[in-house]
Coordinates of N, CA and C in Angstrom, one line a residue:
X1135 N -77.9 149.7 -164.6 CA -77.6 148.7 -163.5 C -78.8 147.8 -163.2
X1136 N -78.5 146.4 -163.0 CA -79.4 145.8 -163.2 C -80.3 145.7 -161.5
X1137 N -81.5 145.6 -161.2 CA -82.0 145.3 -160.0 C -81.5 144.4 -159.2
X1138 N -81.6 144.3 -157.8 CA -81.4 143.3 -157.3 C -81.8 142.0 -157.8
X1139 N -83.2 141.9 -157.8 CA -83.6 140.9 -158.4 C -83.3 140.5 -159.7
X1140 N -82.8 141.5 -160.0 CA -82.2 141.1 -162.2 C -81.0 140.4 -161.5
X1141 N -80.3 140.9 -160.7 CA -78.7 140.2 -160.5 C -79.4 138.8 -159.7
X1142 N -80.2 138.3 -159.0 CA -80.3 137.2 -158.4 C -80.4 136.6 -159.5
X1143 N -81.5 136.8 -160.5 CA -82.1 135.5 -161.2 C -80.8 135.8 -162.6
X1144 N -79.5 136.3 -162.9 CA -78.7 136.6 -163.1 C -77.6 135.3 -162.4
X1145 N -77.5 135.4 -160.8 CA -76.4 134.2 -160.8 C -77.5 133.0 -160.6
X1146 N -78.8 133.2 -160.6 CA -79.3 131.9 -160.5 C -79.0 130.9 -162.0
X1147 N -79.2 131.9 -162.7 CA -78.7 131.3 -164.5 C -77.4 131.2 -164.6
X1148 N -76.5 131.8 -163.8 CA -75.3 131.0 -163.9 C -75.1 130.1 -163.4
X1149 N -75.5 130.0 -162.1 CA -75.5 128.4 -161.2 C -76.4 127.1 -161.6
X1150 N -77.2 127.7 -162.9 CA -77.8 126.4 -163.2 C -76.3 125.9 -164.5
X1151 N -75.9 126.8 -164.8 CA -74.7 126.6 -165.7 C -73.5 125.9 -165.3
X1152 N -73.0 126.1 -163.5 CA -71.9 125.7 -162.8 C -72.4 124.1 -163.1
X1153 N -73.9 124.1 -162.4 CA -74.5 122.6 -161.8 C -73.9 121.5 -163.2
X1154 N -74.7 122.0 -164.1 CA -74.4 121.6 -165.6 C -73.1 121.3 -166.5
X1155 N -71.9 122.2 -165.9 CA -70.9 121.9 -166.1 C -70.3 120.6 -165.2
X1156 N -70.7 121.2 -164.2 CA -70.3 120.2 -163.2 C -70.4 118.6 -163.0
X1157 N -72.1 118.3 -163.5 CA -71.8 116.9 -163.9 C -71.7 116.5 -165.0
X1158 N -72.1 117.4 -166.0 CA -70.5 116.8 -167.4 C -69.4 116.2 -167.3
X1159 N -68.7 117.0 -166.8 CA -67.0 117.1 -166.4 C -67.1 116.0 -165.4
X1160 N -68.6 115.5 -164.5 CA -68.1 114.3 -163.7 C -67.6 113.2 -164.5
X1161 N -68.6 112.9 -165.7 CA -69.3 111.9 -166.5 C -67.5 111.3 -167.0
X1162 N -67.3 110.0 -166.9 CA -66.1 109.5 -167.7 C -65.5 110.2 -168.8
X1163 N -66.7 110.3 -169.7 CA -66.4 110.8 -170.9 C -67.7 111.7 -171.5
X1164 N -67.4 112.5 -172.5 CA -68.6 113.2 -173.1 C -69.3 112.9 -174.4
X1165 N -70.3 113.4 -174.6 CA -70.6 113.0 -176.1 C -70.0 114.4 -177.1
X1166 N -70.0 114.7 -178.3 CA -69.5 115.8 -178.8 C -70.3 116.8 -178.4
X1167 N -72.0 116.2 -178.4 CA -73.0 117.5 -177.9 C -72.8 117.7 -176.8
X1168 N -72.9 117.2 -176.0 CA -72.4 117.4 -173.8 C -70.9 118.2 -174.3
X1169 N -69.8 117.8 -174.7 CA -68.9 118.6 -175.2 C -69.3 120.2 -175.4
X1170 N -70.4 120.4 -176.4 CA -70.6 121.3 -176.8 C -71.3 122.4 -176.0
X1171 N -72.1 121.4 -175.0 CA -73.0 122.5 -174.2 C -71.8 123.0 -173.2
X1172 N -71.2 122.3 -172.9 CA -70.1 122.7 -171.5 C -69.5 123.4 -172.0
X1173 N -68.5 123.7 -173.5 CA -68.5 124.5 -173.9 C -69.2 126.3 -174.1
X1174 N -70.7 125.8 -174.2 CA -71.1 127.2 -174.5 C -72.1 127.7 -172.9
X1175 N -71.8 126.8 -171.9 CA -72.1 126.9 -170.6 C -70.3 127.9 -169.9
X1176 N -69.7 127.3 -170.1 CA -68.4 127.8 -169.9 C -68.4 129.4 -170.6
X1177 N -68.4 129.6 -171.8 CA -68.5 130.7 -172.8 C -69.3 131.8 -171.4
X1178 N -70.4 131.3 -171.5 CA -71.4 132.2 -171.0 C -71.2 132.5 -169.5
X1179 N -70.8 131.5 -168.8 CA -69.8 132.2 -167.3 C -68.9 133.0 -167.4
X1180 N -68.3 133.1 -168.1 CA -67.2 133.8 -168.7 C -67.5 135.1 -168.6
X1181 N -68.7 135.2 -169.5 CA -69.4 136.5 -169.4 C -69.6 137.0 -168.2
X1182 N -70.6 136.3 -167.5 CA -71.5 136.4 -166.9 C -70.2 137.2 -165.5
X1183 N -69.4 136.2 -165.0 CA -68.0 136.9 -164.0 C -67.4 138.0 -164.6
X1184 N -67.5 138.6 -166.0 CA -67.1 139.5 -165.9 C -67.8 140.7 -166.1
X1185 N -69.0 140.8 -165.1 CA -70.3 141.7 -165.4 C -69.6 142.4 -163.9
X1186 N -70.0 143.6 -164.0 CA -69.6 144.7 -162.9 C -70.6 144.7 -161.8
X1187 N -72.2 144.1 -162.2 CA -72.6 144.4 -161.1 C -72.8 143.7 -160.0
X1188 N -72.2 142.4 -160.0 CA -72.3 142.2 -158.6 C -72.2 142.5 -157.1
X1189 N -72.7 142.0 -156.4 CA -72.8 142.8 -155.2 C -71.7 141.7 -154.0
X1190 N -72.8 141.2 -153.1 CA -72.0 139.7 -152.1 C -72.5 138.8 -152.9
X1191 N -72.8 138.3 -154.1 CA -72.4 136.7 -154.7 C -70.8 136.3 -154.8
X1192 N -71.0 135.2 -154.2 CA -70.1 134.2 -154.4 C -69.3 133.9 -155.7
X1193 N -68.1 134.1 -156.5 CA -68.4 133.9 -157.8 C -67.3 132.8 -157.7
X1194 N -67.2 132.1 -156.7 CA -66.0 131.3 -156.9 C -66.7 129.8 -157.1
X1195 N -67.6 129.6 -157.0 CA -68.2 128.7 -158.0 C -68.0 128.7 -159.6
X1196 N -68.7 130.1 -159.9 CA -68.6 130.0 -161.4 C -67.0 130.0 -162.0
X1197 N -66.3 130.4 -161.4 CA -64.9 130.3 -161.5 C -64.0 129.1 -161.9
X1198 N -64.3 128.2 -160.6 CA -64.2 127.2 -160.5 C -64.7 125.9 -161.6
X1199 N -66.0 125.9 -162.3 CA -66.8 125.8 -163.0 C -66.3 126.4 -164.6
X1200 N -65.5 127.5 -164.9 CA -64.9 128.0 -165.8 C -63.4 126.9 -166.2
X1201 N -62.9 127.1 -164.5 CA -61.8 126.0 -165.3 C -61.9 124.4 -165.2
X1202 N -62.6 123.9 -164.8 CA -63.3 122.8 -164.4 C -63.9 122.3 -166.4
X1203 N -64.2 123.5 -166.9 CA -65.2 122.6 -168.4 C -64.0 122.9 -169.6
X1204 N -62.9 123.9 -169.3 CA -61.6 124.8 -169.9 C -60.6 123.6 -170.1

């Protein structure tokens, strides 16, 4: 089970992933690479929500953020 601190700096690395999704998906359009990162930004929330150890984080960002790049 990971420390408190493992799980912060845990959704902090996913919330740099929401952020990243997030102005992609603003952008009109994507490039195939921007395509690809939101892709493997997506992939990796994916994971990341379905880790057991959270405690009170928020995960409705990353969620949101999941179907938002999907």
């Amino acid at each position: 089970m990971p420390t408190p601190e493992e799980i912060a700096q845990h959704y902090s690395a996913a919330m740099d992933s929401v952020n990243l999704i997030n102005d992609l998906m603003a952008q009109d359009s994507r490039t195939e690479e921007e395509q690809d990162t939101v892709d493997r930004n997506v992939d990796h929330l994916q994971i990341m929500v379905a880790k057991d150890f959270w405690t009170t984080e928020d995960l409705t960002p990353l969620n949101n953020a999941i179907t938002a790049g999907s």
